[in-house]
Amino acid sequence: MTIALALALFFMIWWLVLFAVLPFGVVTQDENADVVPGTPGSAPARFNLRKVFLINTVVATVVFAVVWTALENNWLGTKPPVEDAPAVLRMAPPPG
């Protein structure tokens, strides 16, 4: 896997994980019993974007490591089996 492909894959995984991580730990203004006039009660009371990005980056890095390992070890069957042919032929018993 090239560096450009790895960065593109990490970027896509990071954005996907962001939408999964974003709602965790959100406390709404209704739950806090402190609704600011002019805002919906479902609006977050406290939102720490830096914390969300940090958690997201850690989770995305773990997911990327699993995906990268799966691709490099051909767990998903993405590489053609021809690459393994010479090793298989060396393991075969000699003819005769």
Coordinates of N, CA and C in Angstrom, one line a residue:
M1 N 0.9 -1.2 0.0 CA 0.0 0.0 0.0 C 0.9 1.2 0.0
T2 N 0.6 2.1 -0.9 CA 1.4 3.4 -1.0 C 1.0 4.3 0.1
I3 N 1.9 5.3 0.4 CA 1.6 6.3 1.4 C 0.3 7.1 1.0
A4 N 0.2 7.4 -0.2 CA -1.0 8.2 -0.7 C -2.3 7.4 -0.4
L5 N -2.2 6.2 -0.8 CA -3.4 5.3 -0.6 C -3.7 5.2 0.9
A6 N -2.7 5.0 1.7 CA -2.9 4.9 3.2 C -3.5 6.2 3.8
L7 N -3.0 7.3 3.3 CA -3.5 8.6 3.8 C -5.0 8.8 3.4
A8 N -5.3 8.4 2.1 CA -6.6 8.5 1.7 C -7.6 7.6 2.5
L9 N -7.1 6.4 2.7 CA -7.9 5.4 3.5 C -8.1 5.9 4.9
F10 N -7.1 6.5 5.5 CA -7.2 7.0 6.9 C -8.2 8.2 6.9
F11 N -8.1 9.0 5.9 CA -9.0 10.2 5.9 C -10.5 9.7 5.8
M12 N -10.7 8.7 4.9 CA -12.1 8.2 4.8 C -12.6 7.6 6.1
I13 N -11.7 6.8 6.7 CA -12.1 6.1 8.0 C -12.3 7.2 9.1
W14 N -11.4 8.2 9.1 CA -11.6 9.3 10.1 C -12.9 9.9 10.0
W15 N -13.4 10.2 8.8 CA -14.7 10.9 8.6 C -15.8 10.0 9.0
L16 N -15.7 8.7 8.6 CA -16.8 7.7 9.0 C -16.9 7.6 10.5
V17 N -15.7 7.5 11.1 CA -15.7 7.3 12.6 C -16.2 8.5 13.3
L18 N -16.0 9.7 12.7 CA -16.4 11.0 13.3 C -17.9 11.0 13.5
F19 N -18.7 10.5 12.5 CA -20.1 10.5 12.6 C -20.6 9.4 13.6
A20 N -19.8 8.4 13.9 CA -20.2 7.5 14.9 C -19.8 8.0 16.3
V21 N -18.7 8.7 16.4 CA -18.3 9.2 17.7 C -19.0 10.5 18.2
L22 N -19.4 11.2 17.2 CA -20.0 12.6 17.6 C -21.1 12.6 18.6
P23 N -22.0 11.6 18.6 CA -23.1 11.7 19.6 C -22.7 11.2 21.0
F24 N -21.6 10.5 21.2 CA -21.3 10.0 22.5 C -21.0 11.1 23.5
G25 N -21.6 11.0 24.7 CA -21.3 11.9 25.8 C -22.0 13.2 25.6
V26 N -22.9 13.4 24.7 CA -23.5 14.7 24.5 C -24.6 14.8 25.6
V27 N -24.6 16.0 26.3 CA -25.6 16.3 27.3 C -26.4 17.5 26.7
T28 N -27.7 17.2 26.5 CA -28.5 18.3 25.9 C -28.9 19.3 27.0
Q29 N -29.4 20.5 26.4 CA -29.8 21.5 27.3 C -31.0 21.1 28.2
D30 N -31.9 20.3 27.6 CA -33.1 19.7 28.3 C -32.6 18.9 29.5
E31 N -31.6 18.1 29.3 CA -31.1 17.2 30.4 C -30.4 18.0 31.5
N32 N -29.8 19.2 31.1 CA -29.2 20.0 32.0 C -30.1 21.0 32.7
A33 N -31.4 21.1 32.2 CA -32.4 22.0 32.7 C -31.9 23.4 32.6
D34 N -31.2 23.7 31.5 CA -30.7 25.1 31.3 C -30.8 25.4 29.8
V35 N -32.1 25.6 29.3 CA -32.3 25.9 27.9 C -32.1 27.4 27.7
V36 N -31.2 27.7 26.8 CA -30.9 29.0 26.4 C -32.0 29.5 25.5
P37 N -32.6 30.7 25.7 CA -33.7 31.1 24.9 C -33.3 31.3 23.4
G38 N -34.2 30.8 22.5 CA -33.9 30.8 21.1 C -33.2 29.6 20.6
T39 N -32.9 28.6 21.4 CA -32.2 27.4 21.0 C -33.1 26.2 21.3
P40 N -33.0 25.2 20.5 CA -33.9 24.0 20.9 C -33.3 23.3 22.1
G41 N -34.2 22.6 22.8 CA -33.8 21.9 24.0 C -32.8 20.7 23.7
S42 N -32.8 20.3 22.5 CA -31.9 19.2 22.1 C -30.5 19.6 21.7
A43 N -30.3 20.9 21.8 CA -28.9 21.4 21.5 C -28.0 21.0 22.6
P44 N -26.7 20.8 22.3 CA -25.8 20.4 23.3 C -25.6 21.5 24.4
A45 N -25.5 21.1 25.6 CA -25.2 22.1 26.7 C -23.7 22.5 26.6
R46 N -22.8 21.5 26.5 CA -21.4 21.8 26.5 C -20.9 20.9 25.3
F47 N -20.1 21.5 24.4 CA -19.6 20.8 23.3 C -18.1 21.0 23.2
N48 N -17.3 20.0 23.4 CA -15.9 20.2 23.3 C -15.4 19.5 22.0
L49 N -15.2 20.3 21.0 CA -14.8 19.7 19.7 C -13.4 19.1 19.7
R50 N -12.5 19.7 20.5 CA -11.1 19.2 20.6 C -11.2 17.8 21.2
K51 N -12.0 17.6 22.2 CA -12.1 16.2 22.8 C -12.7 15.2 21.8
V52 N -13.7 15.6 21.1 CA -14.3 14.8 20.1 C -13.3 14.4 19.0
F53 N -12.5 15.4 18.5 CA -11.5 15.1 17.5 C -10.4 14.2 18.0
L54 N -10.0 14.3 19.3 CA -9.0 13.5 19.8 C -9.5 12.1 20.0
I55 N -10.7 11.9 20.5 CA -11.2 10.5 20.6 C -11.4 9.9 19.3
N56 N -11.9 10.7 18.3 CA -12.1 10.2 17.0 C -10.8 9.8 16.3
T57 N -9.8 10.5 16.5 CA -8.5 10.2 15.9 C -7.9 8.9 16.5
V58 N -8.1 8.7 17.8 CA -7.6 7.4 18.4 C -8.4 6.3 17.9
V59 N -9.7 6.4 17.8 CA -10.6 5.3 17.3 C -10.3 5.0 15.8
A60 N -10.2 6.1 15.1 CA -9.9 5.9 13.6 C -8.5 5.3 13.4
T61 N -7.6 5.6 14.2 CA -6.2 5.0 14.1 C -6.3 3.5 14.4
V62 N -7.1 3.1 15.3 CA -7.2 1.7 15.6 C -7.9 1.0 14.5
V63 N -9.0 1.6 14.0 CA -9.7 1.0 12.9 C -8.8 0.9 11.6
F64 N -8.1 2.0 11.4 CA -7.2 2.0 10.2 C -6.1 0.9 10.4
A65 N -5.6 0.7 11.6 CA -4.6 -0.4 11.8 C -5.1 -1.8 11.5
V66 N -6.4 -2.0 11.9 CA -7.0 -3.3 11.6 C -7.2 -3.5 10.1
V67 N -7.7 -2.4 9.4 CA -8.0 -2.5 8.0 C -6.6 -2.7 7.2
W68 N -5.6 -1.9 7.6 CA -4.3 -2.0 7.0 C -3.7 -3.4 7.1
T69 N -3.8 -3.9 8.4 CA -3.3 -5.3 8.6 C -4.1 -6.3 7.8
A70 N -5.4 -6.2 7.7 CA -6.2 -7.1 6.9 C -5.8 -7.0 5.4
L71 N -5.6 -5.8 4.9 CA -5.2 -5.7 3.5 C -3.8 -6.2 3.2
E72 N -2.9 -5.9 4.1 CA -1.5 -6.3 3.9 C -1.3 -7.8 4.0
N73 N -2.1 -8.5 4.9 CA -2.0 -9.9 5.1 C -3.0 -10.7 4.2
N74 N -3.7 -10.0 3.3 CA -4.6 -10.6 2.3 C -5.7 -11.4 3.0
W75 N -6.2 -10.9 4.2 CA -7.3 -11.6 4.9 C -8.6 -11.4 4.1
L76 N -8.7 -10.4 3.3 CA -9.9 -10.1 2.5 C -9.8 -10.7 1.1
G77 N -8.7 -11.3 0.8 CA -8.6 -12.0 -0.6 C -8.5 -10.9 -1.7
T78 N -7.9 -9.8 -1.4 CA -7.8 -8.8 -2.5 C -6.6 -8.9 -3.4
K79 N -5.6 -9.7 -3.0 CA -4.4 -9.9 -3.9 C -4.6 -11.2 -4.7
P80 N -4.2 -11.2 -5.9 CA -4.3 -12.4 -6.7 C -3.5 -13.5 -6.2
P81 N -4.1 -14.8 -6.3 CA -3.3 -15.9 -5.8 C -2.1 -16.2 -6.5
V82 N -1.8 -15.6 -7.7 CA -0.6 -15.9 -8.4 C 0.6 -15.5 -7.7
E83 N 0.5 -14.5 -6.8 CA 1.7 -14.1 -6.0 C 2.2 -15.3 -5.1
D84 N 1.3 -16.2 -4.7 CA 1.6 -17.2 -3.8 C 2.1 -18.5 -4.5
A85 N 1.9 -18.5 -5.8 CA 2.2 -19.7 -6.6 C 3.6 -20.2 -6.4
P86 N 4.7 -19.4 -6.5 CA 6.0 -19.9 -6.4 C 6.3 -20.6 -5.0
A87 N 5.7 -20.0 -4.0 CA 5.9 -20.6 -2.6 C 5.2 -22.0 -2.6
V88 N 4.0 -22.1 -3.2 CA 3.3 -23.3 -3.2 C 4.1 -24.4 -4.0
L89 N 4.6 -24.0 -5.1 CA 5.4 -25.0 -5.9 C 6.6 -25.5 -5.2
R90 N 7.3 -24.6 -4.4 CA 8.5 -25.0 -3.6 C 8.1 -26.0 -2.5
M91 N 6.9 -26.0 -2.0 CA 6.4 -26.9 -1.0 C 6.0 -28.2 -1.5
A92 N 5.7 -28.3 -2.8 CA 5.2 -29.6 -3.4 C 6.4 -30.6 -3.5
P93 N 6.1 -31.8 -3.3 CA 7.1 -32.9 -3.4 C 7.6 -32.9 -4.8
P94 N 8.9 -33.3 -5.0 CA 9.4 -33.4 -6.4 C 8.7 -34.5 -7.2
P95 N 8.5 -34.3 -8.5 CA 7.8 -35.3 -9.3 C 8.6 -36.6 -9.4
G96 N 7.9 -37.7 -9.5 CA 8.6 -38.9 -9.7 C 8.6 -39.8 -8.5

